[in-house]
């Protein structure tokens, strides 16, 4: 299911090395609109299947990753609870690249500079496949949720609330 015509990102190479079935799907990037809704529209997919990767810092655990549907926001109280923290917050944008190796709009839960505890919203299990960033703007990975959960050793939890958009 891999697409050889696409430049291979670190995330894609790691999936290939592990023998995990996936697909890559390019989309047109709009630098002024990096929102998941734009990505879903470009892919022609339901926004509930396009997941975004967010990096947070807890007051006890340090950095951790939340993967939530594109039409949702991280529930900070729930994220803190499941990650063993009292409080947590999204990291400042200027920290994203140094901490993860990825930029805004191209942050993948696969292949960060260091492995961080990862939590994925339970709704992922309602879909046969979901989309996550391939690690660059303009390319998504289509993957079975169970494969992603296993590969990144994610915990499945209710960590999101509907977006106010």
Coordinates of C-alpha atoms in Angstrom, one line a residue:
X1 CA 0.0 0.0 0.0
X2 CA 3.1 2.3 0.2
X3 CA 3.4 4.9 -2.5
X4 CA 7.0 4.9 -3.9
X5 CA 6.4 8.2 -5.8
X6 CA 6.4 10.2 -2.6
X7 CA 9.6 11.4 -0.9
X8 CA 10.0 9.1 2.1
X9 CA 9.9 10.8 5.4
X10 CA 11.4 9.5 8.6
X11 CA 7.9 8.3 9.7
X12 CA 7.4 6.5 6.4
X13 CA 10.8 4.8 6.6
X14 CA 10.1 3.6 10.2
X15 CA 6.8 2.1 9.2
X16 CA 8.4 0.3 6.2
X17 CA 11.2 -1.0 8.4
X18 CA 8.7 -2.4 10.8
X19 CA 6.7 -4.0 8.0
X20 CA 3.5 -2.0 8.9
X21 CA 0.9 -1.6 6.2
X22 CA 0.2 2.1 5.4
X23 CA -0.5 4.5 2.6
X24 CA 0.7 8.0 1.8
X25 CA -1.7 10.6 0.6
X26 CA -0.4 14.0 -0.6
X27 CA -2.5 17.1 -0.3
X28 CA -2.2 20.8 -1.3
X29 CA -0.8 22.9 1.5
X30 CA -2.2 26.3 2.3
X31 CA 0.4 28.0 4.5
X32 CA -2.3 30.4 5.8
X33 CA -4.5 27.5 6.9
X34 CA -2.7 24.5 8.5
X35 CA -5.9 23.4 10.3
X36 CA -7.0 19.8 10.2
X37 CA -10.3 20.9 8.5
X38 CA -8.3 22.1 5.5
X39 CA -6.4 18.8 5.4
X40 CA -9.6 16.8 5.6
X41 CA -11.2 18.9 2.8
X42 CA -8.1 18.4 0.6
X43 CA -8.1 14.7 1.2
X44 CA -11.9 14.5 0.7
X45 CA -12.2 12.6 4.0
X46 CA -14.3 12.9 7.1
X47 CA -12.5 15.2 9.6
X48 CA -13.1 12.7 12.3
X49 CA -10.6 10.4 10.5
X50 CA -7.9 13.1 10.2
X51 CA -6.0 13.1 13.4
X52 CA -3.7 15.9 14.6
X53 CA -0.6 15.4 16.8
X54 CA -0.1 17.8 19.7
X55 CA 2.8 17.9 22.1
X56 CA 2.2 18.8 25.7
X57 CA 4.2 19.3 28.9
X58 CA 3.0 18.0 32.2
X59 CA 4.0 19.3 35.6
X60 CA 5.3 15.9 36.6
X61 CA 6.1 13.8 33.5
X62 CA 7.5 16.4 31.1
X63 CA 6.7 16.1 27.4
X64 CA 4.0 13.8 26.1
X65 CA 2.0 13.4 22.9
X66 CA -1.8 13.5 22.2
X67 CA -3.3 12.4 18.9
X68 CA -6.9 13.7 18.5
X69 CA -9.5 13.9 15.8
X70 CA -9.3 17.1 13.6
X71 CA -12.6 18.3 14.9
X72 CA -11.5 18.2 18.5
X73 CA -9.2 19.8 21.0
X74 CA -7.2 18.2 23.7
X75 CA -9.1 18.1 27.0
X76 CA -6.2 19.3 29.2
X77 CA -7.7 18.0 32.4
X78 CA -8.2 14.5 30.9
X79 CA -4.8 14.6 29.3
X80 CA -3.2 15.5 32.6
X81 CA -5.0 12.7 34.4
X82 CA -4.1 9.9 31.9
X83 CA -0.5 11.1 31.7
X84 CA 0.0 11.1 35.5
X85 CA 0.1 14.9 35.8
X86 CA -1.9 17.4 37.9
X87 CA -1.6 20.0 35.1
X88 CA -0.4 20.1 31.5
X89 CA -0.2 22.6 28.7
X90 CA 0.5 22.6 25.0
X91 CA 4.2 23.4 24.4
X92 CA 5.0 26.8 22.8
X93 CA 5.3 26.7 19.0
X94 CA 9.0 27.7 19.2
X95 CA 9.7 24.4 21.2
X96 CA 8.0 22.1 18.7
X97 CA 10.9 21.7 16.3
X98 CA 13.7 21.4 18.9
X99 CA 11.7 18.9 20.9
X100 CA 10.2 16.8 18.2
X101 CA 12.1 17.5 15.0
X102 CA 8.8 18.5 13.3
X103 CA 7.2 21.8 12.4
X104 CA 3.6 22.9 13.0
X105 CA 1.3 21.3 10.4
X106 CA 3.8 18.4 9.9
X107 CA 4.1 16.9 13.3
X108 CA 3.8 13.1 13.3
X109 CA 3.4 10.8 16.3
X110 CA 5.9 8.5 14.5
X111 CA 9.7 9.3 14.5
X112 CA 10.1 12.2 16.9
X113 CA 13.6 12.9 18.1
X114 CA 12.8 11.0 21.3
X115 CA 10.0 8.6 22.1
X116 CA 7.4 10.4 24.4
X117 CA 4.4 8.8 26.1
X118 CA 1.7 8.9 23.5
X119 CA -2.1 9.0 24.0
X120 CA -4.6 8.6 21.2
X121 CA -8.3 9.5 21.4
X122 CA -10.5 6.4 21.7
X123 CA -12.6 7.4 18.7
X124 CA -9.8 6.2 16.5
X125 CA -11.1 2.7 17.1
X126 CA -14.3 3.5 15.3
X127 CA -12.5 3.7 12.0
X128 CA -10.8 1.1 9.7
X129 CA -8.1 3.7 9.1
X130 CA -7.1 7.2 10.1
X131 CA -4.8 9.8 8.7
X132 CA -1.9 11.3 10.6
X133 CA 0.9 13.6 9.4
X134 CA 3.8 11.9 7.6
X135 CA 6.1 14.4 9.2
X136 CA 6.0 17.1 6.5
X137 CA 3.3 19.5 5.4
X138 CA 1.5 18.2 2.4
X139 CA 1.6 14.5 3.1
X140 CA -0.5 12.2 5.3
X141 CA -0.1 8.6 6.3
X142 CA -3.2 6.4 6.1
X143 CA -2.9 3.7 8.7
X144 CA -5.1 1.3 10.7
X145 CA -5.5 2.6 14.2
X146 CA -4.4 -0.6 15.8
X147 CA -1.2 -0.6 13.9
X148 CA -0.5 3.0 15.0
X149 CA -1.3 2.3 18.6
X150 CA 0.9 -0.8 18.6
X151 CA 3.8 0.9 16.8
X152 CA 4.0 4.0 19.0
X153 CA 3.0 2.1 22.2
X154 CA 0.1 4.5 22.6
X155 CA -2.5 4.4 25.3
X156 CA -6.1 4.8 24.1
X157 CA -8.0 7.3 26.2
X158 CA -10.8 9.9 26.1
X159 CA -8.5 13.0 25.8
X160 CA -10.5 15.3 23.5
X161 CA -13.5 17.5 23.5
X162 CA -15.4 18.9 20.5
X163 CA -13.7 22.0 19.1
X164 CA -15.4 25.3 19.6
X165 CA -14.8 26.2 15.9

